[in-house]
CSV table of N, CA and C in Angstrom, one decimal:
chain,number,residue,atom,x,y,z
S,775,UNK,N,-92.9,-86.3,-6.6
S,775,UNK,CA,-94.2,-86.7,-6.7
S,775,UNK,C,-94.7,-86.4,-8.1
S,776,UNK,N,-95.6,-87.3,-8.7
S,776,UNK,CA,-95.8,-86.9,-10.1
S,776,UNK,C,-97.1,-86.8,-10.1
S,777,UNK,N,-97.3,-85.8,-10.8
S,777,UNK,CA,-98.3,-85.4,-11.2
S,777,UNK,C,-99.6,-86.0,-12.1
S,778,UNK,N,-100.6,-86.1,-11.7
S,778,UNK,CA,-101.8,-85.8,-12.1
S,778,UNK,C,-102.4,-85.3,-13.1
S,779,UNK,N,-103.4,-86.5,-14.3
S,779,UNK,CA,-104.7,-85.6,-14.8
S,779,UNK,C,-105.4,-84.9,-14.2
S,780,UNK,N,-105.8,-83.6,-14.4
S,780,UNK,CA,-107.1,-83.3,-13.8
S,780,UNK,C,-107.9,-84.1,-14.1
S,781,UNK,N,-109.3,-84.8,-13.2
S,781,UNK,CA,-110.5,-85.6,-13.9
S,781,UNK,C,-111.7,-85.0,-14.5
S,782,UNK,N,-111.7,-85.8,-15.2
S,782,UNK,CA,-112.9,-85.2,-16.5
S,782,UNK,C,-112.3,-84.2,-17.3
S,783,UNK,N,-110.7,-84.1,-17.1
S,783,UNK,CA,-110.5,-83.5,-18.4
S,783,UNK,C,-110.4,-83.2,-20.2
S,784,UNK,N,-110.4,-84.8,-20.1
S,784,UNK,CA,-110.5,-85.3,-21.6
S,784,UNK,C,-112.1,-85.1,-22.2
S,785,UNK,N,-113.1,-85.7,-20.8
S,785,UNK,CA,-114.4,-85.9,-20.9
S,785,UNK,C,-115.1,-84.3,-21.1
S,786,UNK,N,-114.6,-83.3,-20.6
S,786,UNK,CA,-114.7,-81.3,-20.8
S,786,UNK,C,-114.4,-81.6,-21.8
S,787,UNK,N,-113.4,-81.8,-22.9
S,787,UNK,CA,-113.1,-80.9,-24.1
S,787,UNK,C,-113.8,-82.0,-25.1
S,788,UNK,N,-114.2,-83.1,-24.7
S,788,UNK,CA,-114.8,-83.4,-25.8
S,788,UNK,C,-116.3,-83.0,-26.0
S,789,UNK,N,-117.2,-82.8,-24.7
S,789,UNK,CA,-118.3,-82.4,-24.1
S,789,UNK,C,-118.5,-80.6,-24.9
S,790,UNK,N,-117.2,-79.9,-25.2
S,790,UNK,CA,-116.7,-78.9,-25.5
S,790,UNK,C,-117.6,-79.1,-26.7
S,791,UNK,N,-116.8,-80.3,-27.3
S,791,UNK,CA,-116.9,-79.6,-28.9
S,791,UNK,C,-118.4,-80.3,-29.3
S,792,UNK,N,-118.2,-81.6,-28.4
S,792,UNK,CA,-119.6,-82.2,-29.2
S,792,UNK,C,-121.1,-80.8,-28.9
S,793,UNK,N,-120.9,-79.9,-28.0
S,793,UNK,CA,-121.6,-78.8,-27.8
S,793,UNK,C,-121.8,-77.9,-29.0
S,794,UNK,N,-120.9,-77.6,-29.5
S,794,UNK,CA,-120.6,-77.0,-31.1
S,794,UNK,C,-121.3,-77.8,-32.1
S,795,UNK,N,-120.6,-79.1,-32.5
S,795,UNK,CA,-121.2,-79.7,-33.3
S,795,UNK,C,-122.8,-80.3,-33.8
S,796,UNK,N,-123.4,-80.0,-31.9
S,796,UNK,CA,-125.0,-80.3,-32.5
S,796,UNK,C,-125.7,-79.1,-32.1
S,797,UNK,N,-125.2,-78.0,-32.7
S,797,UNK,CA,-125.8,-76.8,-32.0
S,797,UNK,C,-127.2,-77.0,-33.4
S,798,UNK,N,-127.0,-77.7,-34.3
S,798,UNK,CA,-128.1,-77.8,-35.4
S,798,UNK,C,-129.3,-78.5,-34.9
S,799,UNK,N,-129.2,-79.4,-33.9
S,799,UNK,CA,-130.0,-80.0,-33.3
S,799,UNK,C,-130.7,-79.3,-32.5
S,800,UNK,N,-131.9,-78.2,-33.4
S,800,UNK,CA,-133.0,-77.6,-32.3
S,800,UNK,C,-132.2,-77.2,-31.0
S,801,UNK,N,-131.0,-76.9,-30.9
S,801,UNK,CA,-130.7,-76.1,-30.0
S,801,UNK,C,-130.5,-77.3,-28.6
S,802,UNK,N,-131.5,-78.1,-28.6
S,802,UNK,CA,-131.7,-78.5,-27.4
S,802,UNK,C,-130.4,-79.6,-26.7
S,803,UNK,N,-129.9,-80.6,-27.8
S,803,UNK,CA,-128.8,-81.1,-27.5
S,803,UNK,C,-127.5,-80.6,-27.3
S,804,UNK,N,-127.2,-80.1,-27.5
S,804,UNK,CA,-125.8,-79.2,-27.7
S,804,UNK,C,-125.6,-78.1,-26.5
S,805,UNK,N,-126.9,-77.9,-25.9
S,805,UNK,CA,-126.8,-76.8,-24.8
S,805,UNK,C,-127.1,-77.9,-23.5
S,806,UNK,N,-127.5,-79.6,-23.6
S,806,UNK,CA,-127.3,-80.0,-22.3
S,806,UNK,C,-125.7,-80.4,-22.4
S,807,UNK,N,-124.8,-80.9,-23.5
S,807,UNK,CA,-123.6,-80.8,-23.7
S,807,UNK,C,-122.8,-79.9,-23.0
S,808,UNK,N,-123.2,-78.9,-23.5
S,808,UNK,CA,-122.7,-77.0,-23.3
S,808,UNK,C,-122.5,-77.2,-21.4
S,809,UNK,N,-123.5,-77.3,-20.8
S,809,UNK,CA,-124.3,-77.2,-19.5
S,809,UNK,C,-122.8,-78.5,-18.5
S,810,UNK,N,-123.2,-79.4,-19.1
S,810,UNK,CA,-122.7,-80.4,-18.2
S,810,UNK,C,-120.9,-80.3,-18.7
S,811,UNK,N,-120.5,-79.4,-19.7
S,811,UNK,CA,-119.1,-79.5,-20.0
S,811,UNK,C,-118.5,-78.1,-18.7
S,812,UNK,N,-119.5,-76.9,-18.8
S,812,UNK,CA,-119.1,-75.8,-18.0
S,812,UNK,C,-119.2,-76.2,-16.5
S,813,UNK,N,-120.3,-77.2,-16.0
S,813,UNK,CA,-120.4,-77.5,-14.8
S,813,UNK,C,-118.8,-78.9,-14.5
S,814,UNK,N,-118.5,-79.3,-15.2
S,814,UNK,CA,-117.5,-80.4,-15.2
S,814,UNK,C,-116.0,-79.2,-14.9
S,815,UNK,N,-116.1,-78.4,-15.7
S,815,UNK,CA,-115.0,-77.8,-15.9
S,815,UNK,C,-114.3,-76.7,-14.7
S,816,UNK,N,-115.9,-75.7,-14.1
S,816,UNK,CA,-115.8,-75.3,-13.5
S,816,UNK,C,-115.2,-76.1,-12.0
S,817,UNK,N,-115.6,-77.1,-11.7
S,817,UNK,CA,-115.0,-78.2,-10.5
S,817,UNK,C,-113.8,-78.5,-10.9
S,818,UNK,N,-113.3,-79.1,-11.8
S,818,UNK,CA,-111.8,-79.1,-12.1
S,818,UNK,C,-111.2,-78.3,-12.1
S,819,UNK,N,-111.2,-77.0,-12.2
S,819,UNK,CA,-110.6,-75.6,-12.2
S,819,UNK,C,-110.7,-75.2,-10.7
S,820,UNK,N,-111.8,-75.3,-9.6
S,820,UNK,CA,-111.5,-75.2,-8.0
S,820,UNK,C,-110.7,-76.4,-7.9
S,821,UNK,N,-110.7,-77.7,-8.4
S,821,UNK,CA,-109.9,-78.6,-7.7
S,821,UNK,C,-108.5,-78.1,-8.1
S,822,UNK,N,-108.2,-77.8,-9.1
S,822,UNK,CA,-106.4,-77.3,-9.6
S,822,UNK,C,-106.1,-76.4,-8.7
S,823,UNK,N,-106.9,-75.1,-8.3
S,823,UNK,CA,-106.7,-73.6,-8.0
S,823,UNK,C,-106.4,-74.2,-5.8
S,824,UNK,N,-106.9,-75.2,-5.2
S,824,UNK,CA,-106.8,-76.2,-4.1
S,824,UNK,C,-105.6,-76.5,-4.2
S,825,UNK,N,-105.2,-77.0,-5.1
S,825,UNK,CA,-104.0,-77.4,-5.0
S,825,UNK,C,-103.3,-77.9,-6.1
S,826,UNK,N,-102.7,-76.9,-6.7
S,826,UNK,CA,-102.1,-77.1,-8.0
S,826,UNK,C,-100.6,-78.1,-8.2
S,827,UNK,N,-99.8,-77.8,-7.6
S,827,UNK,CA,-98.4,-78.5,-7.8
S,827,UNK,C,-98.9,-80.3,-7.5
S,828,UNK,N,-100.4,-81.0,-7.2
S,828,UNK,CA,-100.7,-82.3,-7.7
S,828,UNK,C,-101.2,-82.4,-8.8
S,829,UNK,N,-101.6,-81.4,-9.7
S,829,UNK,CA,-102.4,-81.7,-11.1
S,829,UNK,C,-101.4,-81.0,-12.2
S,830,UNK,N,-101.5,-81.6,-13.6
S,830,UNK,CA,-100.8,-81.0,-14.5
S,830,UNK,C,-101.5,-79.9,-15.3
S,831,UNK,N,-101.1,-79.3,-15.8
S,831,UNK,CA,-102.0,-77.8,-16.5
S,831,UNK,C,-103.3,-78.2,-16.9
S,832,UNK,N,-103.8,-77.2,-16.6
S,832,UNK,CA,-105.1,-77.2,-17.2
S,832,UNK,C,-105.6,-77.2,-18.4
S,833,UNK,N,-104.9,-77.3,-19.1
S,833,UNK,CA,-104.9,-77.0,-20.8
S,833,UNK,C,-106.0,-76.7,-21.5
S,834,UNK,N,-106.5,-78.6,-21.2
S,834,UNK,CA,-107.8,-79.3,-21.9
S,834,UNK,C,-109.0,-78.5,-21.4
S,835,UNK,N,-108.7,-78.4,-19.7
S,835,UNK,CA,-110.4,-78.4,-18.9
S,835,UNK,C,-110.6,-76.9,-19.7
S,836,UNK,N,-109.3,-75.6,-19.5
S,836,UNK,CA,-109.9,-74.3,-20.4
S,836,UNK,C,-110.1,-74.7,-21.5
S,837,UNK,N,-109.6,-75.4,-22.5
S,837,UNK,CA,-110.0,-75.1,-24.1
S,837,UNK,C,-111.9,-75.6,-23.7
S,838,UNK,N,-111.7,-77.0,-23.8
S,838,UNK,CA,-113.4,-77.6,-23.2
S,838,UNK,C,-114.6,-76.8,-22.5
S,839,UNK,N,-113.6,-75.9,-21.8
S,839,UNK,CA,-114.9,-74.9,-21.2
S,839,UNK,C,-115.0,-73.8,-22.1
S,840,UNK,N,-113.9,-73.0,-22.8
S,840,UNK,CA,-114.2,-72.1,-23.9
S,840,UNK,C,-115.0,-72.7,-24.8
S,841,UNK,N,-114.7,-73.8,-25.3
S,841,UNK,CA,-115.8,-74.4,-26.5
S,841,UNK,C,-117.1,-74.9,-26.1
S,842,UNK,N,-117.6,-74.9,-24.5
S,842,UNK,CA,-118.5,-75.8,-24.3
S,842,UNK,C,-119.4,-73.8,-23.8
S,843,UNK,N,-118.7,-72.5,-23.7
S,843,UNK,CA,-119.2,-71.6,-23.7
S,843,UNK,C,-119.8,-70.9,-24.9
S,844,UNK,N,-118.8,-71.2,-26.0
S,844,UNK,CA,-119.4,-70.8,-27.1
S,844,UNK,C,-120.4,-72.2,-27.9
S,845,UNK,N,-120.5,-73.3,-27.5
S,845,UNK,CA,-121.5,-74.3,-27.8
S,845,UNK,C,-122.8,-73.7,-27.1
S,846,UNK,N,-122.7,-73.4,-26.2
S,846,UNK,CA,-124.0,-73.1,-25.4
S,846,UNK,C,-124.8,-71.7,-25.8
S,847,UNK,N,-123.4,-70.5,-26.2
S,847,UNK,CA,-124.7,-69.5,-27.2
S,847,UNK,C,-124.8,-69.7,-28.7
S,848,UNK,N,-124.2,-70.7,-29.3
S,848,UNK,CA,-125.0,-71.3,-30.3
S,848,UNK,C,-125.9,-72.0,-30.5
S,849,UNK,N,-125.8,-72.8,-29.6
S,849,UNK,CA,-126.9,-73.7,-29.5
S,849,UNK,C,-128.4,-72.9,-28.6
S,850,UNK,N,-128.5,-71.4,-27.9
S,850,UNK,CA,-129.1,-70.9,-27.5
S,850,UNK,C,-129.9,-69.8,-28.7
S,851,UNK,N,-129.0,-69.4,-29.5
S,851,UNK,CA,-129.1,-68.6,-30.8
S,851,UNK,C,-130.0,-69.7,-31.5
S,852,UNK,N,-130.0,-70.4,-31.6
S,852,UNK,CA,-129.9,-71.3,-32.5
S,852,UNK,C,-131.6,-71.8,-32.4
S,853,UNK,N,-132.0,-72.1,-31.0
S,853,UNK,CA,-133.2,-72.5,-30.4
S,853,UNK,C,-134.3,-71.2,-30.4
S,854,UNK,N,-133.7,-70.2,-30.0
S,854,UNK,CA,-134.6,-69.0,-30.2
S,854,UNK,C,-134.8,-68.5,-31.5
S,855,UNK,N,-134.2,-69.0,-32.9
S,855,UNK,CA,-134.8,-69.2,-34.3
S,855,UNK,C,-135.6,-70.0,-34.4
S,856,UNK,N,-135.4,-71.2,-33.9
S,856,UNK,CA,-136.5,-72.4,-34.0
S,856,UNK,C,-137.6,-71.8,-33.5
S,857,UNK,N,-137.6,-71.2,-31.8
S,857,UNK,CA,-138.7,-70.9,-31.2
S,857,UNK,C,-139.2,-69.9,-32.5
S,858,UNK,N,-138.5,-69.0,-33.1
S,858,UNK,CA,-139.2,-67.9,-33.4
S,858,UNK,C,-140.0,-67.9,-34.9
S,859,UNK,N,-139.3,-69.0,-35.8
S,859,UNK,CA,-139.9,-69.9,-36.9
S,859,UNK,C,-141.4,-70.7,-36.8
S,860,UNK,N,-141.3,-71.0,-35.9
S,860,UNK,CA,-142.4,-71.5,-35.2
S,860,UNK,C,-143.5,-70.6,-34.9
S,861,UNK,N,-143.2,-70.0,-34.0
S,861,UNK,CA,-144.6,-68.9,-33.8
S,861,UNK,C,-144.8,-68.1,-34.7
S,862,UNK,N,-143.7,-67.7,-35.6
S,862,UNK,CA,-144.0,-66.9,-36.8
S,862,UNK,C,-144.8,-67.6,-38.1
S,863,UNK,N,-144.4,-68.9,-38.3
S,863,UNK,CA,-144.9,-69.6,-39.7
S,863,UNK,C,-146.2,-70.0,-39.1
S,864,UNK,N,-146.0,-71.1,-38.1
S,864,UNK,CA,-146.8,-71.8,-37.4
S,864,UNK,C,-146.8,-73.1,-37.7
S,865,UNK,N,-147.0,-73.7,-37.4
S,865,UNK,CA,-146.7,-75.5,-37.0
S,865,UNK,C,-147.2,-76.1,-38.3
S,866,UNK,N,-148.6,-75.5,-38.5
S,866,UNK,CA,-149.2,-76.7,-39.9
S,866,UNK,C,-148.5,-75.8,-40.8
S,867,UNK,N,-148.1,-74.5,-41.3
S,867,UNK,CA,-147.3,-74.1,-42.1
S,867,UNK,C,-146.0,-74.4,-42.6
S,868,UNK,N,-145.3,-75.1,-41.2
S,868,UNK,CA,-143.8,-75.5,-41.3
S,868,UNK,C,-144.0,-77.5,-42.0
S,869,UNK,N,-145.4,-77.6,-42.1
S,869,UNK,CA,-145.0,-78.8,-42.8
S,869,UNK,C,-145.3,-79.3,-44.0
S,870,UNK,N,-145.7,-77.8,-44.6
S,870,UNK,CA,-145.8,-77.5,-46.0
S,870,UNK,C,-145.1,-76.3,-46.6
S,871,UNK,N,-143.9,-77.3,-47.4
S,871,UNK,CA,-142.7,-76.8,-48.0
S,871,UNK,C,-143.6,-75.2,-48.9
S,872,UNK,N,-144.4,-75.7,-49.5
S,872,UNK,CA,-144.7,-74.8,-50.6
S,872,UNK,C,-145.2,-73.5,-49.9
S,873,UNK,N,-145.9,-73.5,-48.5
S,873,UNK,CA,-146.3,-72.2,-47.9
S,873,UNK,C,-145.4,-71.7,-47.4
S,874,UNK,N,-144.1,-72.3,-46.6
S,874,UNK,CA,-143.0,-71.8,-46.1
S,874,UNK,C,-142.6,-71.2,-46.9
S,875,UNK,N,-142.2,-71.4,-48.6
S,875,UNK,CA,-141.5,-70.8,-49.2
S,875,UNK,C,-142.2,-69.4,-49.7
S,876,UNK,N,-143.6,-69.9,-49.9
S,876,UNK,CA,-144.1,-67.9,-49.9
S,876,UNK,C,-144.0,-67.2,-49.1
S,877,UNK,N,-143.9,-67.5,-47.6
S,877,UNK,CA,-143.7,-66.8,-46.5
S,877,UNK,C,-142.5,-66.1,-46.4
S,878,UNK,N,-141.7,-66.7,-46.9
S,878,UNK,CA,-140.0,-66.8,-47.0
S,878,UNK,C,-140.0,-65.5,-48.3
S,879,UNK,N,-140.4,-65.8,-49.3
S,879,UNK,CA,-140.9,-64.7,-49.8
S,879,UNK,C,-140.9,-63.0,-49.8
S,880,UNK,N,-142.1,-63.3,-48.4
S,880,UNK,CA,-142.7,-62.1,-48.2
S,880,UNK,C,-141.8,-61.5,-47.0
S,881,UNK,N,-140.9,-62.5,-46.7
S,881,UNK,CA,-139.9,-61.4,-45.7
S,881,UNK,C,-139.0,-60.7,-46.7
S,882,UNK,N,-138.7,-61.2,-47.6
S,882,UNK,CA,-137.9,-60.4,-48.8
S,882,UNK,C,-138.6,-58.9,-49.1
């Protein structure tokens, strides 16, 4: 009998990285990435662990879920700067280059 992709495994590890890649994006894209690669990954990992001798290794679904775990506390790190730039500068300050940069300043 021959064996089997796991499914959604290609669709995990790319979900993985694109998690990484927009962790710049305010945090917010990269952690629904992050979210929907661990929830993908985790179900392909009970379906293998069911019954393994029909699916071929897991390879992909772990690398995709390691990188869609570390996408998600970057992209979490990442949002609670944003959040905390924000409440610290304040909204009409962050859209004036020239006050940011004295503020920036004064944490020095």
């Amino acid at each position: 009998m021959e064996q089997q992709k796991l499914p959604n495994s290609t669709l995990i590890l790319v979900f993985g990285i694109i998690s990484i890649v927009t962790c710049c994006c305010y945090g917010i894209l990269g952690l629904i990435f992050g979210i929907i690669a661990v929830v993908l990954a985790n179900k392909a990992l009970k379906l293998y662990a069911e019954n393994p001798e029909m699916y071929e290794d897991p390879k992909n679904v772990k690398t995709g879920k390691i990188l869609a775990i570390i996408g998600i506390v970057l992209n979490v790190i990442y949002l609670l700067m944003t959040i905390w730039a924000y409440s610290y500068i304040g909204w009409e300050n962050m859209q004036d280059p020239e006050k940011i940069q004295e503020l920036l300043e004064q944490l020095q």
